[in-house]
Short mmCIF file of C-alpha atoms and ligand atoms in Angstrom, two decimals:
data_model
loop_
_atom_site.label_atom_id
_atom_site.label_comp_id
_atom_site.label_asym_id
_atom_site.label_seq_id
_atom_site.Cartn_x
_atom_site.Cartn_y
_atom_site.Cartn_z
CA MET A 28 129.33 142.35 69.09
CA GLY A 29 129.59 146.10 69.27
CA ARG A 30 131.54 148.46 67.07
CA PRO A 31 133.96 151.11 68.29
CA VAL A 32 131.99 154.33 68.13
CA ASN A 33 134.69 156.92 67.56
CA ARG A 34 138.31 157.44 66.75
CA LYS A 35 139.39 157.94 70.36
CA THR A 36 137.82 154.57 71.20
CA ASP A 37 139.64 152.95 68.27
CA ILE A 38 142.96 154.36 69.45
CA GLY A 39 142.20 153.27 73.02
CA LEU A 40 141.46 149.72 71.90
CA SER A 41 144.74 149.63 69.93
CA ALA A 42 146.57 150.93 72.99
CA LEU A 43 145.06 148.15 75.13
CA LYS A 44 146.03 145.51 72.60
CA SER A 45 149.60 146.70 72.31
CA ALA A 46 150.13 147.25 76.05
CA LEU A 47 148.68 143.95 77.24
CA PRO A 48 150.10 140.54 76.31
CA PRO A 49 148.00 138.64 73.72
CA GLN A 50 146.79 136.19 76.41
CA ALA A 51 145.22 139.09 78.31
CA TRP A 52 142.62 140.13 75.72
CA THR A 53 140.46 138.70 72.95
CA GLU A 54 138.17 139.95 70.19
CA ASP A 55 137.08 136.43 69.24
CA LYS A 56 133.28 136.54 69.05
CA ASP A 57 132.86 132.87 69.94
CA ILE A 58 134.96 133.20 73.08
CA ILE A 59 133.22 136.40 74.14
CA ALA A 60 129.63 135.28 73.36
CA PRO A 61 128.93 133.31 76.60
CA HIS A 62 129.94 136.41 78.59
CA LEU A 63 127.29 138.56 76.92
CA SER A 64 124.15 136.87 78.16
CA GLU A 65 123.24 135.58 81.58
CA TRP A 66 121.69 132.55 83.16
CA ARG A 67 118.03 133.47 82.62
CA ASP A 68 118.52 135.04 79.16
CA LYS A 69 117.16 138.29 80.57
CA TYR A 70 120.09 140.54 79.69
CA PHE A 71 122.10 140.56 76.47
CA GLY A 72 125.09 142.78 75.87
CA HIS A 73 127.86 143.76 73.50
CA THR A 74 131.50 144.77 73.82
CA PRO A 75 134.35 145.59 71.46
CA ILE A 76 136.86 143.50 73.44
CA MET A 77 137.19 141.20 76.43
CA LEU A 78 140.20 141.72 78.66
CA THR A 79 141.39 138.72 80.65
CA PRO A 80 144.22 140.06 82.82
CA ARG A 81 146.32 137.51 84.71
CA SER A 82 147.61 139.75 87.49
CA THR A 83 146.72 142.83 89.50
CA GLN A 84 149.40 144.74 87.58
CA GLU A 85 147.74 143.85 84.28
CA VAL A 86 144.36 145.03 85.64
CA ALA A 87 145.96 148.32 86.71
CA GLU A 88 147.60 148.74 83.31
CA ALA A 89 144.27 148.14 81.55
CA VAL A 90 142.46 150.62 83.83
CA ASN A 91 145.12 153.28 83.21
CA ILE A 92 144.74 152.96 79.45
CA CYS A 93 140.94 152.96 79.68
CA ARG A 94 141.06 156.15 81.73
CA GLN A 95 143.39 157.81 79.23
CA TYR A 96 141.03 157.05 76.31
CA ASP A 97 137.76 157.49 78.15
CA LEU A 98 136.80 153.82 77.83
CA LYS A 99 134.25 152.47 80.33
CA ILE A 100 134.71 149.09 82.03
CA THR A 101 132.30 146.36 83.12
CA PRO A 102 133.99 143.84 85.43
CA GLN A 103 132.77 140.25 85.29
CA GLY A 104 133.37 137.23 87.51
CA GLY A 105 131.38 134.03 87.03
CA ASN A 106 128.47 135.76 85.25
CA THR A 107 125.91 134.31 87.69
CA GLY A 108 124.65 137.72 88.87
CA LEU A 109 120.88 138.12 88.74
CA VAL A 110 120.48 141.88 88.25
CA GLY A 111 122.34 142.40 84.96
CA GLY A 112 125.34 144.29 86.35
CA GLN A 113 127.97 142.05 84.76
CA ILE A 114 126.71 142.32 81.17
CA PRO A 115 128.45 145.11 79.20
CA GLN A 116 126.42 147.39 76.94
CA GLY A 117 129.33 148.56 74.83
CA GLU A 118 131.77 148.90 77.72
CA ILE A 119 135.10 147.05 77.81
CA LEU A 120 134.43 143.67 79.39
CA LEU A 121 137.06 142.88 82.00
CA SER A 122 136.83 139.25 83.04
CA LEU A 123 138.70 138.11 86.14
CA LYS A 124 138.57 134.47 85.04
CA LYS A 125 142.36 134.12 84.75
CA MET A 126 143.04 135.38 88.28
CA THR A 127 142.30 132.33 90.40
CA ALA A 128 145.41 131.79 92.55
CA ILE A 129 145.44 131.09 96.25
CA ARG A 130 148.10 133.48 97.57
CA ASP A 131 148.14 132.36 101.18
CA ILE A 132 146.18 130.24 103.64
CA ASN A 133 146.81 130.24 107.37
CA SER A 134 145.14 128.15 110.08
CA VAL A 135 146.49 130.38 112.86
CA THR A 136 145.11 133.67 111.59
CA ASN A 137 142.23 131.74 109.98
CA ALA A 138 142.67 133.76 106.78
CA LEU A 139 142.64 132.76 103.12
CA ILE A 140 144.04 135.20 100.58
CA ILE A 141 142.67 134.32 97.18
CA GLU A 142 142.37 136.06 93.82
CA ALA A 143 139.06 137.52 92.71
CA GLY A 144 138.42 135.23 89.73
CA ALA A 145 138.60 132.04 91.82
CA PRO A 146 135.25 130.24 92.07
CA LEU A 147 133.69 130.33 95.54
CA LYS A 148 133.91 126.52 95.64
CA ARG A 149 137.71 126.74 95.36
CA ALA A 150 137.82 128.85 98.51
CA GLN A 151 135.52 126.41 100.34
CA ASP A 152 137.68 123.44 99.28
CA ALA A 153 140.95 125.16 100.25
CA ALA A 154 139.53 125.85 103.71
CA THR A 155 138.36 122.25 104.12
CA GLN A 156 141.88 121.01 103.32
CA ILE A 157 143.21 122.70 106.47
CA GLN A 158 140.20 121.66 108.64
CA ARG A 159 138.56 125.07 108.38
CA MET A 160 135.46 126.29 106.61
CA PHE A 161 134.46 129.29 104.54
CA PRO A 162 130.76 129.32 105.32
CA LEU A 163 129.36 131.22 102.33
CA THR A 164 127.17 128.68 100.51
CA LEU A 165 125.17 129.41 97.33
CA SER A 166 123.68 127.11 94.69
CA SER A 167 125.93 128.91 92.18
CA GLU A 168 129.11 128.28 94.19
CA GLY A 169 130.79 126.22 91.44
CA SER A 170 130.61 129.18 89.03
CA CYS A 171 130.36 132.42 90.99
CA THR A 172 133.67 134.01 91.95
CA ILE A 173 135.18 135.60 95.04
CA GLY A 174 135.17 139.00 93.29
CA GLY A 175 131.52 138.49 92.35
CA VAL A 176 130.32 137.50 95.82
CA ILE A 177 132.18 140.46 97.30
CA SER A 178 130.82 142.87 94.71
CA THR A 179 127.23 141.71 95.29
CA ASN A 180 127.59 141.08 99.05
CA ALA A 181 126.14 137.63 98.43
CA GLY A 182 124.13 135.87 101.13
CA GLY A 183 123.10 132.24 100.69
CA ASN A 184 122.09 129.49 103.05
CA HIS A 185 124.12 130.17 106.20
CA VAL A 186 123.54 133.87 106.76
CA LEU A 187 121.53 133.31 109.92
CA LYS A 188 124.64 131.92 111.60
CA TYR A 189 127.61 133.49 109.77
CA GLY A 190 126.23 136.65 108.14
CA THR A 191 126.53 137.86 104.55
CA THR A 192 129.79 138.26 102.62
CA LYS A 193 130.55 141.55 104.35
CA ASP A 194 130.84 139.62 107.64
CA LEU A 195 133.24 137.10 106.11
CA ILE A 196 135.93 139.35 104.65
CA PHE A 197 139.01 140.80 106.38
CA GLY A 198 139.78 143.05 103.44
CA VAL A 199 140.27 143.35 99.70
CA GLU A 200 142.84 144.34 97.12
CA ALA A 201 141.33 146.51 94.40
CA VAL A 202 142.37 148.54 91.39
CA LEU A 203 140.79 151.97 91.65
CA ALA A 204 139.47 154.07 88.77
CA SER A 205 142.67 156.11 89.14
CA GLY A 206 144.69 152.99 88.32
CA GLU A 207 146.15 152.89 91.86
CA ILE A 208 146.16 149.59 93.73
CA TYR A 209 144.51 149.60 97.17
CA ASN A 210 145.92 146.84 99.38
CA GLY A 211 143.60 145.83 102.22
CA LEU A 212 144.70 142.19 102.37
CA THR A 213 144.95 142.06 106.13
CA SER A 214 144.08 139.32 108.60
CA LEU A 215 143.69 141.74 111.51
CA ARG A 216 140.49 141.29 113.48
CA LYS A 217 140.92 144.69 115.07
CA ASP A 218 141.98 147.73 113.07
CA ASN A 219 140.37 151.06 113.91
CA THR A 220 142.44 153.30 111.66
CA GLY A 221 139.80 155.32 109.91
CA TYR A 222 137.07 154.37 107.46
CA ASP A 223 136.91 150.69 106.60
CA LEU A 224 137.92 151.16 102.96
CA SER A 225 137.68 147.48 102.01
CA ARG A 226 134.01 147.55 102.95
CA LEU A 227 133.35 150.16 100.27
CA PHE A 228 133.92 147.47 97.66
CA ILE A 229 131.55 144.97 99.27
CA GLY A 230 128.24 145.29 97.46
CA ALA A 231 129.64 147.99 95.13
CA GLU A 232 128.85 145.88 92.03
CA GLY A 233 132.03 147.01 90.24
CA THR A 234 131.09 150.70 90.40
CA LEU A 235 134.03 151.82 92.55
CA GLY A 236 136.91 149.72 91.22
CA ILE A 237 137.95 146.20 90.37
CA VAL A 238 138.44 143.74 93.21
CA THR A 239 141.52 141.67 92.37
CA ALA A 240 141.95 139.62 95.57
CA ALA A 241 140.49 139.23 99.04
CA SER A 242 141.42 138.03 102.48
CA LEU A 243 138.61 135.72 103.66
CA LYS A 244 137.73 134.81 107.24
CA LEU A 245 137.86 131.09 107.93
CA PHE A 246 135.96 129.32 110.70
CA THR A 247 136.29 126.08 112.60
CA PRO A 248 133.62 123.80 111.20
CA PRO A 249 131.15 122.09 113.54
CA PRO A 250 132.04 118.40 114.08
CA TYR A 251 128.79 117.36 112.39
CA THR A 252 125.84 119.02 110.66
CA GLN A 253 122.45 117.43 111.14
CA ARG A 254 119.94 118.04 108.37
CA VAL A 255 116.18 117.49 108.42
CA MET A 256 113.29 118.32 106.15
CA VAL A 257 109.79 118.95 107.46
CA GLY A 258 106.39 119.28 105.85
CA LEU A 259 104.26 122.06 107.28
CA GLU A 260 101.00 123.97 106.87
CA SER A 261 101.79 127.61 106.25
CA PRO A 262 104.30 130.49 106.48
CA GLU A 263 102.85 131.19 109.97
CA LYS A 264 103.88 127.72 111.09
CA ALA A 265 107.28 128.14 109.41
CA VAL A 266 108.01 131.33 111.36
CA ALA A 267 106.91 129.71 114.65
CA LEU A 268 109.07 126.67 113.82
CA LEU A 269 112.08 128.91 113.15
CA SER A 270 111.81 130.33 116.64
CA HIS A 271 111.43 126.81 118.09
CA CYS A 272 114.49 125.56 116.15
CA ARG A 273 116.69 128.45 117.21
CA ALA A 274 116.20 127.74 120.91
CA ALA A 275 119.35 125.66 121.49
CA GLY A 276 121.60 128.08 119.55
CA ARG A 277 122.69 125.38 117.10
CA LEU A 278 120.64 126.39 114.07
CA SER A 279 122.74 127.10 110.95
CA MET A 280 120.21 126.89 108.08
CA PHE A 281 116.46 127.41 107.76
CA GLU A 282 115.17 127.38 104.18
CA VAL A 283 111.51 127.22 103.19
CA MET A 284 109.81 126.11 99.95
CA PRO A 285 106.14 126.12 98.90
CA ALA A 286 104.52 122.99 97.43
CA ILE A 287 104.34 124.45 93.91
CA GLY A 288 108.12 124.94 93.74
CA TYR A 289 108.85 121.68 95.55
CA ARG A 290 106.67 119.69 93.12
CA ALA A 291 108.25 121.42 90.12
CA VAL A 292 111.60 120.01 91.24
CA ILE A 293 110.37 116.51 92.08
CA ASP A 294 108.31 116.21 88.88
CA ASN A 295 111.02 117.46 86.52
CA PHE A 296 114.32 116.13 87.84
CA GLY A 297 114.33 112.35 87.80
CA HIS A 298 117.34 112.02 90.10
CA ILE A 299 115.61 113.91 92.92
CA THR A 300 113.02 111.91 94.83
CA ASP A 301 110.35 113.04 97.27
CA PRO A 302 111.38 111.88 100.78
CA PHE A 303 107.77 112.20 102.03
CA PRO A 304 105.01 109.67 101.34
CA ASP A 305 102.39 112.48 101.48
CA ALA A 306 102.25 115.97 100.01
CA HIS A 307 102.45 119.09 102.20
CA PRO A 308 101.61 122.76 101.53
CA TRP A 309 105.09 123.96 102.60
CA TYR A 310 108.48 122.43 103.34
CA ALA A 311 111.42 123.57 105.48
CA LEU A 312 115.04 122.43 105.26
CA ILE A 313 116.91 122.78 108.52
CA ASP A 314 120.54 122.33 109.64
CA TRP A 315 121.78 122.10 113.22
CA ASP A 316 125.41 122.04 114.36
CA SER A 317 126.09 118.84 116.29
CA ALA A 318 128.86 117.10 118.18
CA SER A 319 128.36 113.85 116.26
CA SER A 320 125.88 112.00 114.09
CA GLU A 321 124.30 110.41 117.19
CA ASP A 322 124.04 113.77 118.93
CA GLY A 323 122.57 115.33 115.76
CA ILE A 324 119.90 112.68 115.36
CA LYS A 325 118.99 112.84 119.05
CA HIS A 326 118.72 116.65 118.96
CA ALA A 327 116.61 116.50 115.77
CA GLU A 328 114.29 113.87 117.24
CA ASP A 329 113.77 115.92 120.41
CA LYS A 330 113.11 119.16 118.54
CA LEU A 331 110.83 117.59 115.95
CA ASP A 332 108.85 115.63 118.55
CA THR A 333 107.99 118.80 120.41
CA ALA A 334 107.27 120.60 117.13
CA LEU A 335 104.91 117.81 116.09
CA ASN A 336 103.14 117.87 119.46
CA ALA A 337 102.78 121.65 119.28
CA GLY A 338 101.22 121.36 115.82
CA LEU A 339 104.06 123.26 114.14
CA ILE A 340 104.87 120.53 111.61
CA ARG A 341 102.96 117.77 109.83
CA SER A 342 105.79 115.39 109.09
CA ALA A 343 109.59 115.15 109.20
CA VAL A 344 112.49 113.32 107.59
CA ILE A 345 115.80 113.13 109.47
CA ALA A 346 118.91 112.60 107.31
CA GLN A 347 120.78 109.55 108.65
CA ASN A 348 124.01 110.23 106.77
CA GLU A 349 125.72 112.69 104.44
CA SER A 350 124.28 111.17 101.31
CA GLN A 351 120.71 111.60 102.61
CA ALA A 352 121.58 115.14 103.71
CA GLY A 353 122.81 115.88 100.18
CA ALA A 354 119.62 114.48 98.65
CA LEU A 355 117.48 116.77 100.83
CA LEU A 356 119.55 119.81 99.90
CA ALA A 357 119.23 118.99 96.20
CA VAL A 358 115.52 119.87 96.30
CA ARG A 359 116.30 123.38 97.55
CA GLU A 360 119.22 123.79 95.13
CA HIS A 361 116.96 123.01 92.16
CA MET A 362 114.22 125.49 93.09
CA SER A 363 115.23 128.03 90.42
CA ALA A 364 115.71 125.36 87.76
CA GLY A 365 112.39 123.75 88.75
CA GLN A 366 110.56 127.05 88.27
CA LYS A 367 111.86 127.31 84.73
CA CYS A 368 109.78 124.21 83.98
CA LEU A 369 106.62 126.06 85.09
CA GLY A 370 107.07 128.83 82.49
CA GLY A 371 108.18 132.44 82.72
CA SER A 372 108.73 134.00 86.15
CA ILE A 373 108.98 137.58 87.33
CA LYS A 374 111.63 137.23 90.03
CA GLN A 375 112.20 139.27 93.13
CA ASP A 376 114.70 138.96 95.95
CA ILE A 377 113.34 140.86 98.92
CA THR A 378 113.59 140.96 102.72
CA VAL A 379 110.99 141.76 105.33
CA PRO A 380 111.25 141.48 109.11
CA ILE A 381 110.96 137.73 109.85
CA SER A 382 107.82 138.10 111.96
CA ASP A 383 106.08 139.84 109.01
CA ILE A 384 106.71 137.04 106.50
CA PRO A 385 103.19 135.54 106.84
CA ALA A 386 101.51 138.95 106.49
CA PHE A 387 103.75 139.76 103.52
CA PHE A 388 102.64 136.57 101.76
CA LYS A 389 98.94 137.29 102.41
CA THR A 390 99.16 140.87 101.18
CA ALA A 391 101.42 140.19 98.21
CA ASN A 392 99.59 137.06 97.01
CA ALA A 393 96.26 138.94 97.07
CA ALA A 394 97.79 141.89 95.20
CA MET A 395 99.31 139.61 92.57
CA GLU A 396 96.02 137.77 92.00
CA GLN A 397 94.32 141.10 91.47
CA LEU A 398 97.03 142.30 89.07
CA ILE A 399 97.36 139.08 87.05
CA PRO A 400 94.53 136.64 87.76
CA GLY A 401 95.76 133.06 87.78
CA CYS A 402 99.44 133.94 88.30
CA ARG A 403 101.30 131.57 90.58
CA PRO A 404 103.44 133.03 93.38
CA VAL A 405 106.43 130.85 94.24
CA GLY A 406 107.92 132.43 97.36
CA PHE A 407 110.83 130.44 98.71
CA GLY A 408 114.23 130.90 100.25
CA HIS A 409 116.10 132.05 103.28
CA PHE A 410 113.25 132.48 105.81
CA GLY A 411 115.80 132.48 108.61
CA ASP A 412 116.98 135.87 107.27
CA GLY A 413 113.54 137.19 106.30
CA ASN A 414 114.75 136.82 102.69
CA ILE A 415 112.15 135.61 100.21
CA HIS A 416 112.73 134.93 96.54
CA TYR A 417 109.22 136.03 95.71
CA ASN A 418 108.80 134.85 92.13
CA ILE A 419 105.57 135.19 90.19
CA THR A 420 105.08 132.45 87.60
CA GLN A 421 102.87 132.97 84.57
CA PRO A 422 99.25 131.73 84.65
CA ILE A 423 98.82 128.28 83.08
CA GLY A 424 98.17 128.63 79.34
CA SER A 425 99.13 132.32 79.19
CA ASP A 426 101.60 133.80 76.73
CA ARG A 427 105.09 133.91 78.25
CA ARG A 428 106.19 137.07 76.45
CA THR A 429 103.06 139.05 77.34
CA PHE A 430 103.40 137.93 80.93
CA LEU A 431 107.08 138.88 81.23
CA ALA A 432 106.37 142.29 79.66
CA GLN A 433 104.66 143.13 82.97
CA TRP A 434 107.92 142.75 84.92
CA ASP A 435 108.28 146.41 85.92
CA HIS A 436 104.81 147.11 87.19
CA VAL A 437 104.57 143.74 88.97
CA SER A 438 107.90 144.53 90.65
CA ALA A 439 106.75 148.01 91.63
CA ALA A 440 103.60 146.56 93.23
CA ILE A 441 105.70 144.05 95.20
CA PHE A 442 108.17 146.75 96.28
CA ASP A 443 105.29 148.92 97.58
CA ILE A 444 104.33 146.04 99.85
CA VAL A 445 107.94 145.48 100.87
CA ASP A 446 108.22 149.18 101.75
CA HIS A 447 105.00 148.93 103.76
CA PHE A 448 106.60 146.23 105.92
CA GLY A 449 109.88 148.15 106.27
CA GLY A 450 111.77 145.62 104.14
CA SER A 451 114.41 145.86 101.43
CA ILE A 452 113.89 145.63 97.66
CA SER A 453 117.18 143.77 97.31
CA ALA A 454 118.15 141.22 99.93
CA GLU A 455 121.21 139.59 98.42
CA HIS A 456 121.36 140.01 94.63
CA GLY A 457 122.12 143.73 94.49
CA ILE A 458 120.77 146.54 92.33
CA GLY A 459 122.53 146.15 88.97
CA ILE A 460 120.52 147.65 86.17
CA MET A 461 117.38 145.73 87.12
CA LYS A 462 116.58 147.76 90.24
CA LYS A 463 118.42 151.00 89.51
CA THR A 464 115.28 153.05 88.86
CA GLU A 465 113.54 151.58 91.90
CA LEU A 466 116.54 152.37 94.12
CA ALA A 467 116.49 155.97 92.90
CA ALA A 468 112.76 156.19 93.60
CA ARG A 469 112.81 154.56 97.03
CA ALA A 470 116.18 155.11 98.71
CA GLY A 471 115.39 158.57 100.06
CA PRO A 472 117.31 161.75 99.23
CA VAL A 473 120.00 161.49 101.89
CA LYS A 474 120.98 157.88 101.15
CA LEU A 475 120.90 158.53 97.41
CA SER A 476 123.04 161.61 97.72
CA MET A 477 125.58 159.76 99.89
CA LEU A 478 125.75 156.89 97.38
CA ARG A 479 126.29 159.34 94.53
CA ARG A 480 128.91 161.37 96.40
CA ILE A 481 130.91 158.22 97.17
CA LYS A 482 130.72 157.21 93.51
CA GLN A 483 131.79 160.70 92.42
CA ALA A 484 134.75 160.72 94.83
CA MET A 485 135.99 157.27 93.84
CA ASP A 486 135.21 157.38 90.13
CA PRO A 487 134.87 161.00 88.99
CA ASP A 488 134.83 160.08 85.27
CA ASN A 489 132.12 157.43 85.77
CA MET A 490 134.33 154.81 84.22
CA MET A 491 133.58 151.80 86.41
CA ASN A 492 130.37 149.94 85.50
CA PRO A 493 128.76 153.28 84.63
CA ARG A 494 125.17 152.09 84.07
CA VAL A 495 124.92 150.17 87.32
CA MET A 496 123.35 151.00 90.70
CA VAL A 497 123.67 154.80 91.06
C1 FAD B 8 121.40 129.21 90.52
C2 FAD B 8 121.79 130.46 91.23
C3 FAD B 8 121.68 130.53 92.61
C4 FAD B 8 122.04 131.69 93.29
N1 FAD B 8 121.92 131.72 94.64
C5 FAD B 8 122.28 132.84 95.31
C6 FAD B 8 122.15 132.90 96.74
O1 FAD B 8 121.69 131.97 97.39
N2 FAD B 8 122.55 134.02 97.35
C7 FAD B 8 123.07 135.09 96.66
O2 FAD B 8 123.43 136.08 97.28
N3 FAD B 8 123.18 135.07 95.32
C8 FAD B 8 122.80 133.98 94.63
N4 FAD B 8 122.90 133.95 93.26
C9 FAD B 8 123.39 135.14 92.55
C10 FAD B 8 124.89 135.13 92.18
O3 FAD B 8 125.43 133.85 92.18
C11 FAD B 8 125.66 136.04 93.10
O4 FAD B 8 125.21 137.36 92.90
C12 FAD B 8 127.18 136.02 92.93
O5 FAD B 8 127.72 136.73 94.00
C13 FAD B 8 127.70 136.62 91.63
O6 FAD B 8 129.05 136.24 91.45
P1 FAD B 8 129.72 136.20 90.01
O7 FAD B 8 131.15 135.91 90.16
O8 FAD B 8 128.98 135.32 89.10
O9 FAD B 8 129.56 137.72 89.58
P2 FAD B 8 129.08 138.32 88.20
O10 FAD B 8 127.73 137.86 87.87
O11 FAD B 8 130.12 138.13 87.17
O12 FAD B 8 129.02 139.88 88.59
C14 FAD B 8 128.10 140.37 89.53
C15 FAD B 8 128.38 141.86 89.79
O13 FAD B 8 129.65 142.02 90.41
C16 FAD B 8 130.54 142.77 89.58
N5 FAD B 8 131.84 142.10 89.68
C17 FAD B 8 132.13 140.79 89.46
N6 FAD B 8 133.42 140.55 89.74
C18 FAD B 8 133.96 141.73 90.12
C19 FAD B 8 135.25 142.13 90.55
N7 FAD B 8 136.26 141.26 90.64
N8 FAD B 8 135.46 143.43 90.88
C20 FAD B 8 134.43 144.34 90.81
N9 FAD B 8 133.20 144.01 90.42
C21 FAD B 8 132.96 142.73 90.09
C22 FAD B 8 129.93 142.74 88.20
O14 FAD B 8 130.30 143.89 87.43
C23 FAD B 8 128.45 142.70 88.51
O15 FAD B 8 127.98 143.98 88.78
C24 FAD B 8 122.53 132.81 92.56
C25 FAD B 8 122.65 132.74 91.17
C26 FAD B 8 122.28 131.59 90.50
C27 FAD B 8 122.43 131.56 89.01
#
């Protein structure tokens, strides 16, 4: 689990243990172990100690000692990150899991102040209790934390209506590398007093400081959400359908799945059933805001009728109640788990301009077939944002390890195509260590230099998540 490498480190670790209360750190290997590998078993790490501070003051104290003894820190929230940034490689692991309090919630300012280690679901539930909503929705919402979604600028299913995390935050509280505490826990919607410092921490992946709390923007929920699932022919039809569905301004979710991923879910998870009697090449899951259930069903029927007549869809299922809506969503939520059943996957999270999605698929699928004959592209996700989880699954009967060893050059080939379409090599998961080299190669000198100068100004000793992003 990692051995202290020199005497200064040893003294620093002793200083941490004597300064912090015993509940705020552990060296117990069994307790630390689950924090050293991630969901897909892609990254494994080691650390001499895990700190579990219970307050912002304790975080600041830990950071001060780490700075004094030249100890590096990797912050961790729910450990659901997909680019390896939360897994320490010898750094001090600082878990926010004991900082979960709701500090304030206010239905007049529509603000929720909550600590960084609280799961996203806790924020959603707190908002619901006062008839508000926090619209960030991810399949990992039961485990990922507020600090994690801020640090990765998470996206999810409702970006097309509400934006990514950066659009949903008033401000943050953070402990800087200097040990100072920055307090940006405002609920002001207008504040033009210089650089927006809270924003620096959004998407910073723990490289600029440790987010300890945040002030979240709450919204008034729509009276009803109408969900439908449609079967369709192709990504071309999906993009045309997106435009058709947007027309009334009520669209809040537009997720697309290919048959291979859809079947992997239906065939492997007994509790999820196929709502369609026939198979389709592609599927889309759509939400519309509605005044009531009746209004939602009427709107869906009208929209889907015209879509059917225009040849945009092959078939449709309209959820008649919340339980049916939940069953439809379950298919989408199990897409990643379903793919695991198909074998190893080389996973990418990219964006291209929405109108280029069909051309991206054509170009990328052809390139992948040439690179690894028989590989199976499973491109699904947030089409409404141009965001595709473009995952390449191993050819049937191939060796998993040999296939996964090709991760880097498969990724580089995909990123070349993404660049060709003017897209982004990371839509919502961040850079971490997985895409660090690619960012350096593709960001361009000015952007790279700005990123590095910000890092240097905020963390001159490279103490905060030092191997990540820049
Ligand atoms: C099944 C599944 C579905 C997912 N779906 C989506 C999706 O739809 N959209 C999406 O955007 N992501 C998705 N993700 C990715 C992941 O859930 C998000 O990246 C999430 O924001 C990470 O939160 P976390 O608390 O688990 O952070 P962690 O994994 O613990 O950390 C992520 C990064 O943030 C840093 N960090 C964590 N907490 C702090 C803090 N308090 N201060 C400073 N730095 C910190 C870490 O050092 C690391 O670099 C999914 C993941 C899974 C496993």
